Amino acid sequence: MSSDQLTWLLLRKWTSFTIKGQGTPVFTREPGNLQNVHSPVYSGLLSGAVHVKQSKNGDFTINHRKQDASHHHVAEGRESQPVKRKAGLHRAVQTAVGSAKSSERPELSRLAAARVYNLSSSQRVRHRRKKAAPAAAETKTEA
């Protein structure tokens, strides 16, 4: 039994991040969970493959665990890539996908990109467009 499986057996019913409701699936608020589903596949506490964080000013920080890092080296085994708000959404999504593909869990790249897109779209301020004034009615041609 690997350490991730053992950790899941300990955490699955006794974590403070779970959100249970009647007649709904069990969700979670774990820091690294990209889907917010209570499952060992997406759990951020087990492998901690990709974490996407956004600060209040709109900048992103994308953390991932290096592929060749030992589980004993916690700080040295993680890599962080900051993305400024000015860089744009496309750059942030590219960074998230690149980080996920170079981490232990490359299959999470699509979910990391979706998380970055959803976080940035929730921070976007949408302005209402003013309706254009109706064009001056042309005078009817004389018949």
PDB file of C-alpha atoms in Angstrom:
ATOM      1  CA  MET A   1       0.000   0.000   0.000  1.00  0.00           C
ATOM      2  CA  SER A   2       1.538   3.326  -1.045  1.00  0.00           C
ATOM      3  CA  SER A   3       1.651   6.353   1.181  1.00  0.00           C
ATOM      4  CA  ASP A   4      -1.052   8.181  -0.855  1.00  0.00           C
ATOM      5  CA  GLN A   5      -3.463   5.267  -0.385  1.00  0.00           C
ATOM      6  CA  LEU A   6      -2.756   5.131   3.339  1.00  0.00           C
ATOM      7  CA  THR A   7      -3.211   8.876   3.662  1.00  0.00           C
ATOM      8  CA  TRP A   8      -6.557   8.685   1.835  1.00  0.00           C
ATOM      9  CA  LEU A   9      -7.754   5.932   4.175  1.00  0.00           C
ATOM     10  CA  LEU A  10      -6.985   8.205   7.113  1.00  0.00           C
ATOM     11  CA  LEU A  11      -8.432  11.386   5.581  1.00  0.00           C
ATOM     12  CA  ARG A  12     -11.513  10.226   3.712  1.00  0.00           C
ATOM     13  CA  LYS A  13     -13.956  10.458   6.628  1.00  0.00           C
ATOM     14  CA  TRP A  14     -12.053  12.638   9.086  1.00  0.00           C
ATOM     15  CA  THR A  15     -11.067  15.796   7.248  1.00  0.00           C
ATOM     16  CA  SER A  16     -12.426  19.217   8.157  1.00  0.00           C
ATOM     17  CA  PHE A  17     -12.594  20.292   4.502  1.00  0.00           C
ATOM     18  CA  THR A  18     -15.563  18.098   3.527  1.00  0.00           C
ATOM     19  CA  ILE A  19     -18.961  19.596   2.755  1.00  0.00           C
ATOM     20  CA  LYS A  20     -21.856  17.176   3.072  1.00  0.00           C
ATOM     21  CA  GLY A  21     -25.442  17.780   2.081  1.00  0.00           C
ATOM     22  CA  GLN A  22     -28.592  15.731   1.875  1.00  0.00           C
ATOM     23  CA  GLY A  23     -29.029  14.181  -1.537  1.00  0.00           C
ATOM     24  CA  THR A  24     -25.882  15.787  -2.978  1.00  0.00           C
ATOM     25  CA  PRO A  25     -22.396  14.423  -3.616  1.00  0.00           C
ATOM     26  CA  VAL A  26     -19.706  15.123  -1.037  1.00  0.00           C
ATOM     27  CA  PHE A  27     -17.617  18.197  -1.888  1.00  0.00           C
ATOM     28  CA  THR A  28     -14.416  19.515  -0.358  1.00  0.00           C
ATOM     29  CA  ARG A  29     -12.550  22.804   0.188  1.00  0.00           C
ATOM     30  CA  GLU A  30      -9.030  21.410   0.160  1.00  0.00           C
ATOM     31  CA  PRO A  31      -6.365  23.908  -0.937  1.00  0.00           C
ATOM     32  CA  GLY A  32      -5.066  21.899  -3.898  1.00  0.00           C
ATOM     33  CA  ASN A  33      -8.281  20.238  -5.048  1.00  0.00           C
ATOM     34  CA  LEU A  34      -8.975  21.424  -8.590  1.00  0.00           C
ATOM     35  CA  GLN A  35     -12.480  19.939  -8.903  1.00  0.00           C
ATOM     36  CA  ASN A  36     -13.713  20.424  -5.297  1.00  0.00           C
ATOM     37  CA  VAL A  37     -14.868  16.786  -5.332  1.00  0.00           C
ATOM     38  CA  HIS A  38     -14.106  14.589  -2.317  1.00  0.00           C
ATOM     39  CA  SER A  39     -12.125  11.904  -4.128  1.00  0.00           C
ATOM     40  CA  PRO A  40      -8.583  10.508  -3.942  1.00  0.00           C
ATOM     41  CA  VAL A  41      -8.060  11.342  -7.615  1.00  0.00           C
ATOM     42  CA  TYR A  42      -8.478  15.105  -7.130  1.00  0.00           C
ATOM     43  CA  SER A  43      -7.388  15.447  -3.505  1.00  0.00           C
ATOM     44  CA  GLY A  44      -4.866  18.212  -2.955  1.00  0.00           C
ATOM     45  CA  LEU A  45      -3.752  16.780   0.364  1.00  0.00           C
ATOM     46  CA  LEU A  46      -2.428  13.536  -1.110  1.00  0.00           C
ATOM     47  CA  SER A  47       0.000  14.342  -3.868  1.00  0.00           C
ATOM     48  CA  GLY A  48      -0.344  18.110  -4.030  1.00  0.00           C
ATOM     49  CA  ALA A  49       0.431  18.100  -7.719  1.00  0.00           C
ATOM     50  CA  VAL A  50      -0.877  21.522  -8.819  1.00  0.00           C
ATOM     51  CA  HIS A  51      -2.091  24.403  -6.670  1.00  0.00           C
ATOM     52  CA  VAL A  52      -3.540  27.550  -8.255  1.00  0.00           C
ATOM     53  CA  LYS A  53      -3.824  30.568  -5.977  1.00  0.00           C
ATOM     54  CA  GLN A  54      -5.018  34.061  -6.783  1.00  0.00           C
ATOM     55  CA  SER A  55      -4.255  37.156  -4.749  1.00  0.00           C
ATOM     56  CA  LYS A  56      -6.632  40.063  -4.247  1.00  0.00           C
ATOM     57  CA  ASN A  57      -4.954  42.166  -6.923  1.00  0.00           C
ATOM     58  CA  GLY A  58      -5.542  39.465  -9.559  1.00  0.00           C
ATOM     59  CA  ASP A  59      -2.045  37.940  -9.755  1.00  0.00           C
ATOM     60  CA  PHE A  60      -1.769  34.134  -9.897  1.00  0.00           C
ATOM     61  CA  THR A  61       0.720  31.828  -8.221  1.00  0.00           C
ATOM     62  CA  ILE A  62       0.915  28.327  -9.646  1.00  0.00           C
ATOM     63  CA  ASN A  63       2.726  25.757  -7.498  1.00  0.00           C
ATOM     64  CA  HIS A  64       3.523  22.208  -8.494  1.00  0.00           C
ATOM     65  CA  ARG A  65       5.581  19.315  -7.230  1.00  0.00           C
ATOM     66  CA  LYS A  66       8.591  18.360  -9.330  1.00  0.00           C
ATOM     67  CA  GLN A  67       8.537  14.909 -10.933  1.00  0.00           C
ATOM     68  CA  ASP A  68      11.912  13.747  -9.656  1.00  0.00           C
ATOM     69  CA  ALA A  69      11.532  15.200  -6.143  1.00  0.00           C
ATOM     70  CA  SER A  70      11.648  12.923  -3.151  1.00  0.00           C
ATOM     71  CA  HIS A  71       8.715  12.947  -0.727  1.00  0.00           C
ATOM     72  CA  HIS A  72      11.211  13.685   2.048  1.00  0.00           C
ATOM     73  CA  HIS A  73      12.213  17.028   0.509  1.00  0.00           C
ATOM     74  CA  VAL A  74       9.142  19.170   0.938  1.00  0.00           C
ATOM     75  CA  ALA A  75      10.357  22.687   0.158  1.00  0.00           C
ATOM     76  CA  GLU A  76      12.939  21.671  -2.448  1.00  0.00           C
ATOM     77  CA  GLY A  77      10.439  19.453  -4.221  1.00  0.00           C
ATOM     78  CA  ARG A  78       8.015  22.275  -5.026  1.00  0.00           C
ATOM     79  CA  GLU A  79       8.279  24.899  -7.735  1.00  0.00           C
ATOM     80  CA  SER A  80       6.336  28.162  -7.826  1.00  0.00           C
ATOM     81  CA  GLN A  81       5.588  30.311 -10.874  1.00  0.00           C
ATOM     82  CA  PRO A  82       4.044  33.747 -10.415  1.00  0.00           C
ATOM     83  CA  VAL A  83       1.916  35.250 -13.194  1.00  0.00           C
ATOM     84  CA  LYS A  84       1.099  38.949 -13.091  1.00  0.00           C
ATOM     85  CA  ARG A  85      -2.367  40.215 -13.902  1.00  0.00           C
ATOM     86  CA  LYS A  86      -0.972  42.333 -16.721  1.00  0.00           C
ATOM     87  CA  ALA A  87       0.312  39.194 -18.460  1.00  0.00           C
ATOM     88  CA  GLY A  88      -3.240  38.261 -19.386  1.00  0.00           C
ATOM     89  CA  LEU A  89      -5.446  35.229 -19.241  1.00  0.00           C
ATOM     90  CA  HIS A  90      -3.745  33.349 -22.081  1.00  0.00           C
ATOM     91  CA  ARG A  91      -0.351  33.557 -20.365  1.00  0.00           C
ATOM     92  CA  ALA A  92      -1.816  32.386 -17.043  1.00  0.00           C
ATOM     93  CA  VAL A  93      -3.513  29.381 -18.671  1.00  0.00           C
ATOM     94  CA  GLN A  94      -0.307  28.472 -20.542  1.00  0.00           C
ATOM     95  CA  THR A  95       1.675  28.611 -17.293  1.00  0.00           C
ATOM     96  CA  ALA A  96      -0.866  26.425 -15.482  1.00  0.00           C
ATOM     97  CA  VAL A  97      -0.855  23.814 -18.253  1.00  0.00           C
ATOM     98  CA  GLY A  98       2.950  23.819 -18.414  1.00  0.00           C
ATOM     99  CA  SER A  99       3.225  23.437 -14.643  1.00  0.00           C
ATOM    100  CA  ALA A 100       0.747  20.579 -14.586  1.00  0.00           C
ATOM    101  CA  LYS A 101       2.480  18.739 -17.420  1.00  0.00           C
ATOM    102  CA  SER A 102       5.859  18.986 -15.705  1.00  0.00           C
ATOM    103  CA  SER A 103       4.468  17.833 -12.333  1.00  0.00           C
ATOM    104  CA  GLU A 104       3.769  14.363 -10.957  1.00  0.00           C
ATOM    105  CA  ARG A 105       0.214  14.455 -12.350  1.00  0.00           C
ATOM    106  CA  PRO A 106       0.193  15.638 -15.987  1.00  0.00           C
ATOM    107  CA  GLU A 107      -3.413  14.475 -16.437  1.00  0.00           C
ATOM    108  CA  LEU A 108      -4.553  17.424 -14.304  1.00  0.00           C
ATOM    109  CA  SER A 109      -3.440  20.018 -16.882  1.00  0.00           C
ATOM    110  CA  ARG A 110      -6.958  20.507 -18.296  1.00  0.00           C
ATOM    111  CA  LEU A 111      -8.375  21.017 -14.788  1.00  0.00           C
ATOM    112  CA  ALA A 112      -5.636  23.500 -13.855  1.00  0.00           C
ATOM    113  CA  ALA A 113      -6.388  25.530 -16.991  1.00  0.00           C
ATOM    114  CA  ALA A 114     -10.103  25.510 -16.171  1.00  0.00           C
ATOM    115  CA  ARG A 115      -9.393  26.665 -12.600  1.00  0.00           C
ATOM    116  CA  VAL A 116      -7.277  29.593 -13.834  1.00  0.00           C
ATOM    117  CA  TYR A 117      -9.939  30.579 -16.364  1.00  0.00           C
ATOM    118  CA  ASN A 118     -12.742  30.426 -13.788  1.00  0.00           C
ATOM    119  CA  LEU A 119     -10.782  32.408 -11.206  1.00  0.00           C
ATOM    120  CA  SER A 120      -9.890  35.127 -13.686  1.00  0.00           C
ATOM    121  CA  SER A 121     -13.417  35.389 -15.074  1.00  0.00           C
ATOM    122  CA  SER A 122     -14.815  35.760 -11.556  1.00  0.00           C
ATOM    123  CA  GLN A 123     -12.478  38.731 -10.952  1.00  0.00           C
ATOM    124  CA  ARG A 124     -13.252  40.455 -14.237  1.00  0.00           C
ATOM    125  CA  VAL A 125     -15.304  43.622 -13.967  1.00  0.00           C
ATOM    126  CA  ARG A 126     -17.944  43.806 -16.627  1.00  0.00           C
ATOM    127  CA  HIS A 127     -19.180  47.181 -17.655  1.00  0.00           C
ATOM    128  CA  ARG A 128     -22.580  47.657 -19.173  1.00  0.00           C
ATOM    129  CA  ARG A 129     -22.564  49.057 -22.617  1.00  0.00           C
ATOM    130  CA  LYS A 130     -24.475  52.207 -23.126  1.00  0.00           C
ATOM    131  CA  LYS A 131     -27.098  51.973 -25.792  1.00  0.00           C
ATOM    132  CA  ALA A 132     -26.249  54.025 -28.801  1.00  0.00           C
ATOM    133  CA  ALA A 133     -28.515  56.971 -29.392  1.00  0.00           C
ATOM    134  CA  PRO A 134     -30.951  56.260 -32.181  1.00  0.00           C
ATOM    135  CA  ALA A 135     -29.866  57.755 -35.455  1.00  0.00           C
ATOM    136  CA  ALA A 136     -31.686  60.894 -36.415  1.00  0.00           C
ATOM    137  CA  ALA A 137     -34.730  59.958 -38.398  1.00  0.00           C
ATOM    138  CA  GLU A 138     -34.153  60.894 -41.967  1.00  0.00           C
ATOM    139  CA  THR A 139     -36.728  63.155 -43.406  1.00  0.00           C
ATOM    140  CA  LYS A 140     -39.076  61.486 -45.738  1.00  0.00           C
ATOM    141  CA  THR A 141     -38.319  62.112 -49.327  1.00  0.00           C
ATOM    142  CA  GLU A 142     -40.781  64.290 -51.051  1.00  0.00           C
ATOM    143  CA  ALA A 143     -43.096  62.369 -53.269  1.00  0.00           C
TER     144      ALA A 143
END
